[in-house]
Amino acid sequence: DADVTQTPRNRITKTGKRIMLECSQTKGHDRMYWYRQDPGLGLRLIYYSFDVKDINKGEISDGYSVSRQAQAKFSLSLESAIPNQTALYFCATSGAGADTEAFFGQGTRLTVV
Amino acid sequence: AQKVTQAQTEISVVEKEDVTLDCVYETRDTTYYLFWYKQPPSGELVFLIRRNSFDEQNEISGRYSWNFQKSTSSFNFTITASQVVDSAVYFCALSEAFTSGTYKYIFGTGTRLKVLA
């Protein structure tokens, strides 16, 4: 099984709909992240959480919200999806130190029509 | 502020050529960490290497090598004798620790490498 699992892997949704992307990890790490990947823009941080009680906005949090249901689970919600939120979304987890690498999920390709 | 620049958007090479992917970073801290990730066409992100700011030794792993130069704030990645399977998007990333004990990863925009048979 993958260390970080994202569901769904692909999703097409309509403008204005609410959608939730789910992420679970088996690494036992406290830190979890949501990134968005767009062509030419690399990976941009949406939200991050350093433990269950800690949630922080990243550089592009507008239009998104998150929930850290447990150490292993971190979900991302789009309350009212819009077409420019069409992107590839990645969940990641990492260990306690800045020297640890991030482990990424397989990604969720979201299309908002 | 932290920043990672990968100026090469896309590189195409013919199989067996050597290729270098550039990464330039900006940080005000003296303690930081640099990473390279590979994103093959299947989409997942694969960790390749980590380097801390106190270790400027170059590293070689098979056909891959990394050159870290603090004087030029660069952490370049070279693939020797490239193969079609090396075709991917490669990301350079930086993390630095804050006094609060937290840290974040900052990613570059990536370089798409195409290796032609």
Short mmCIF file of C-alpha atoms in Angstrom, two decimals:
data_model
loop_
_atom_site.label_atom_id
_atom_site.label_comp_id
_atom_site.label_asym_id
_atom_site.label_seq_id
_atom_site.Cartn_x
_atom_site.Cartn_y
_atom_site.Cartn_z
CA ASP A 1 0.00 0.00 0.00
CA ALA A 2 1.11 3.56 -0.69
CA ASP A 3 2.40 5.65 2.20
CA VAL A 4 0.08 8.50 1.21
CA THR A 5 -3.26 7.78 -0.41
CA GLN A 6 -5.45 10.35 -2.09
CA THR A 7 -9.06 9.91 -3.12
CA PRO A 8 -10.43 10.42 -5.66
CA ARG A 9 -7.65 10.16 -8.25
CA ASN A 10 -9.68 11.96 -10.86
CA ARG A 11 -12.75 14.12 -10.56
CA ILE A 12 -14.81 16.28 -12.85
CA THR A 13 -17.18 18.65 -11.14
CA LYS A 14 -19.37 21.57 -12.08
CA THR A 15 -18.84 25.21 -11.19
CA GLY A 16 -20.38 26.03 -7.84
CA LYS A 17 -20.33 22.51 -6.46
CA ARG A 18 -18.70 21.60 -3.18
CA ILE A 19 -16.00 18.97 -3.41
CA MET A 20 -13.74 17.28 -0.91
CA LEU A 21 -10.40 15.66 -1.62
CA GLU A 22 -9.26 13.18 0.96
CA CYS A 23 -5.80 12.16 2.06
CA SER A 24 -4.57 9.52 4.46
CA GLN A 25 -1.04 8.53 5.38
CA THR A 26 0.57 5.56 7.06
CA LYS A 27 3.96 7.15 7.80
CA GLY A 28 2.94 8.15 11.31
CA HIS A 29 4.03 11.73 10.67
CA ASP A 30 2.42 14.75 12.28
CA ARG A 31 2.98 17.12 9.38
CA MET A 32 0.70 17.14 6.37
CA TYR A 33 0.35 19.43 3.37
CA TRP A 34 -1.85 20.18 0.41
CA TYR A 35 -0.21 21.45 -2.77
CA ARG A 36 -1.58 22.46 -6.11
CA GLN A 37 0.35 21.92 -9.36
CA ASP A 38 -0.30 24.01 -12.45
CA PRO A 39 1.77 23.96 -15.65
CA GLY A 40 4.63 26.43 -15.40
CA LEU A 41 3.86 27.30 -11.80
CA GLY A 42 5.27 24.30 -10.02
CA LEU A 43 3.90 23.20 -6.67
CA ARG A 44 2.19 25.83 -4.60
CA LEU A 45 1.24 25.34 -0.97
CA ILE A 46 -2.46 25.62 -0.16
CA TYR A 47 -2.59 24.59 3.51
CA TYR A 48 -0.37 22.80 5.95
CA SER A 49 -0.82 21.23 9.36
CA PHE A 50 1.89 20.42 11.87
CA ASP A 51 -0.38 18.42 14.14
CA VAL A 52 -4.05 17.69 14.63
CA LYS A 53 -4.69 21.01 16.36
CA ASP A 54 -2.59 23.12 14.02
CA ILE A 55 -3.78 24.40 10.64
CA ASN A 56 -1.97 27.06 8.62
CA LYS A 57 -2.70 28.84 5.39
CA GLY A 58 -0.23 28.52 2.58
CA GLU A 59 0.38 30.92 -0.28
CA ILE A 60 -2.87 30.21 -2.15
CA SER A 61 -5.52 29.32 0.43
CA ASP A 62 -8.35 31.50 -0.90
CA GLY A 63 -11.28 29.36 -2.01
CA TYR A 64 -10.09 26.33 -0.07
CA SER A 65 -10.57 24.94 3.42
CA VAL A 66 -9.09 21.94 5.21
CA SER A 67 -9.89 19.59 8.03
CA ARG A 68 -7.42 17.50 10.01
CA GLN A 69 -9.61 14.70 11.26
CA ALA A 70 -6.79 12.66 12.77
CA GLN A 71 -3.03 12.39 12.62
CA ALA A 72 -3.36 10.29 9.51
CA LYS A 73 -6.12 12.19 7.71
CA PHE A 74 -6.12 15.62 6.10
CA SER A 75 -8.88 16.64 3.71
CA LEU A 76 -9.14 19.60 1.35
CA SER A 77 -12.46 21.18 0.43
CA LEU A 78 -13.49 23.50 -2.33
CA GLU A 79 -16.69 25.08 -1.02
CA SER A 80 -17.79 26.42 -4.39
CA ALA A 81 -15.57 25.17 -7.17
CA ILE A 82 -14.57 27.49 -10.00
CA PRO A 83 -12.84 26.66 -13.31
CA ASN A 84 -9.49 28.17 -12.32
CA GLN A 85 -9.27 25.58 -9.57
CA THR A 86 -8.75 22.99 -12.26
CA ALA A 87 -5.36 21.53 -11.38
CA LEU A 88 -3.45 18.55 -10.06
CA TYR A 89 -3.61 18.40 -6.27
CA PHE A 90 -1.07 16.66 -4.08
CA CYS A 91 -1.19 15.71 -0.45
CA ALA A 92 2.10 15.18 1.36
CA THR A 93 3.45 14.30 4.75
CA SER A 94 6.84 14.79 6.36
CA GLY A 95 8.71 14.10 9.56
CA ALA A 96 9.63 16.36 12.40
CA GLY A 97 12.72 18.06 11.01
CA ALA A 98 13.33 20.46 8.13
CA ASP A 99 15.86 17.95 6.83
CA THR A 100 13.24 15.30 6.16
CA GLU A 101 11.83 14.75 2.73
CA ALA A 102 8.15 14.99 1.97
CA PHE A 103 6.23 11.89 0.91
CA PHE A 104 3.59 12.61 -1.70
CA GLY A 105 0.35 10.98 -2.68
CA GLN A 106 -0.33 10.01 -6.27
CA GLY A 107 -2.24 13.22 -6.90
CA THR A 108 -5.85 14.10 -7.67
CA ARG A 109 -6.62 15.54 -11.06
CA LEU A 110 -9.55 17.91 -10.61
CA THR A 111 -11.43 19.48 -13.49
CA VAL A 112 -14.04 22.13 -12.85
CA VAL A 113 -16.35 22.72 -15.82
CA ALA B 1 12.32 35.51 1.46
CA GLN B 2 12.84 31.97 0.33
CA LYS B 3 12.79 31.33 -3.37
CA VAL B 4 13.77 28.54 -5.73
CA THR B 5 14.38 29.27 -9.40
CA GLN B 6 14.53 26.67 -12.13
CA ALA B 7 15.10 28.81 -15.18
CA GLN B 8 15.00 25.94 -17.65
CA THR B 9 11.36 25.28 -18.43
CA GLU B 10 12.00 22.42 -20.82
CA ILE B 11 15.07 20.60 -22.09
CA SER B 12 15.26 18.07 -24.89
CA VAL B 13 18.25 15.81 -25.38
CA VAL B 14 19.02 12.76 -27.41
CA GLU B 15 19.52 9.52 -25.54
CA LYS B 16 23.04 9.04 -24.12
CA GLU B 17 23.70 12.75 -23.92
CA ASP B 18 24.57 14.31 -20.58
CA VAL B 19 22.21 16.95 -19.25
CA THR B 20 22.33 19.38 -16.34
CA LEU B 21 19.27 20.80 -14.64
CA ASP B 22 19.87 24.10 -12.88
CA CYS B 23 18.52 25.15 -9.51
CA VAL B 24 19.22 28.49 -7.85
CA TYR B 25 17.86 29.30 -4.42
CA GLU B 26 17.50 32.28 -2.13
CA THR B 27 17.42 32.14 1.63
CA ARG B 28 18.52 34.31 4.51
CA ASP B 29 19.15 31.42 6.85
CA THR B 30 22.43 29.64 7.35
CA THR B 31 20.75 26.30 8.00
CA TYR B 32 18.64 24.98 5.19
CA TYR B 33 18.05 21.86 3.14
CA LEU B 34 17.75 21.27 -0.57
CA PHE B 35 15.92 18.50 -2.35
CA TRP B 36 15.34 17.15 -5.82
CA TYR B 37 12.19 15.31 -6.85
CA LYS B 38 11.29 13.52 -10.06
CA GLN B 39 7.78 13.50 -11.51
CA PRO B 40 7.53 10.88 -14.27
CA PRO B 41 4.63 10.90 -16.76
CA SER B 42 2.61 8.76 -14.36
CA GLY B 43 2.40 11.85 -12.11
CA GLU B 44 3.73 10.81 -8.73
CA LEU B 45 6.54 12.74 -7.06
CA VAL B 46 9.63 10.70 -6.28
CA PHE B 47 12.26 11.90 -3.83
CA LEU B 48 15.79 11.79 -5.27
CA ILE B 49 18.18 13.51 -2.89
CA ARG B 50 18.54 15.75 0.14
CA ARG B 51 21.49 18.04 0.93
CA ASN B 52 22.06 20.22 3.99
CA SER B 53 23.66 23.64 3.86
CA PHE B 54 26.76 22.53 5.73
CA ASP B 55 27.68 19.77 3.34
CA GLU B 56 29.02 21.02 0.03
CA GLN B 57 30.35 17.68 -1.11
CA ASN B 58 29.09 16.64 -4.48
CA GLU B 59 27.18 13.41 -4.62
CA ILE B 60 26.99 10.72 -7.25
CA SER B 61 24.43 7.97 -7.46
CA GLY B 62 24.78 5.89 -10.57
CA ARG B 63 24.12 8.14 -13.55
CA TYR B 64 22.91 10.95 -11.30
CA SER B 65 25.14 13.56 -9.71
CA TRP B 66 24.51 16.73 -7.78
CA ASN B 67 26.70 19.80 -7.50
CA PHE B 68 26.02 22.06 -4.50
CA GLN B 69 27.76 25.45 -4.48
CA LYS B 70 26.90 27.85 -1.68
CA SER B 71 28.94 30.62 -3.30
CA THR B 72 26.49 30.74 -6.21
CA SER B 73 23.44 29.46 -4.27
CA SER B 74 23.05 26.63 -6.71
CA PHE B 75 22.21 22.94 -6.44
CA ASN B 76 22.47 21.54 -9.95
CA PHE B 77 21.55 18.04 -11.05
CA THR B 78 23.35 16.20 -13.83
CA ILE B 79 22.22 13.04 -15.57
CA THR B 80 24.99 11.25 -17.40
CA ALA B 81 24.22 9.15 -20.46
CA SER B 82 20.55 10.03 -20.35
CA GLN B 83 17.91 7.41 -21.06
CA VAL B 84 14.33 7.65 -22.24
CA VAL B 85 13.19 6.61 -18.75
CA ASP B 86 14.72 9.83 -17.42
CA SER B 87 12.00 11.80 -19.20
CA ALA B 88 10.11 13.58 -16.43
CA VAL B 89 9.57 16.88 -14.71
CA TYR B 90 12.23 17.54 -12.09
CA PHE B 91 11.62 19.79 -9.12
CA CYS B 92 14.15 21.43 -6.86
CA ALA B 93 12.95 22.38 -3.35
CA LEU B 94 14.23 24.24 -0.31
CA SER B 95 13.31 23.98 3.34
CA GLU B 96 14.59 26.01 6.21
CA ALA B 97 13.87 25.66 9.90
CA PHE B 98 12.32 28.52 11.80
CA THR B 99 13.09 29.27 15.43
CA SER B 100 9.58 28.09 16.28
CA GLY B 101 10.62 24.64 15.13
CA THR B 102 8.41 24.76 12.07
CA TYR B 103 9.51 24.68 8.49
CA LYS B 104 8.05 24.73 4.99
CA TYR B 105 9.09 23.42 1.62
CA ILE B 106 9.40 25.87 -1.26
CA PHE B 107 9.41 24.31 -4.71
CA GLY B 108 10.74 25.61 -7.97
CA THR B 109 8.57 25.63 -11.06
CA GLY B 110 10.16 22.48 -12.41
CA THR B 111 12.12 21.54 -15.52
CA ARG B 112 10.58 19.17 -18.03
CA LEU B 113 13.23 16.86 -19.45
CA LYS B 114 12.54 15.02 -22.68
CA VAL B 115 14.98 12.33 -23.68
CA LEU B 116 14.56 11.31 -27.29
CA ALA B 117 15.44 7.85 -28.52
#
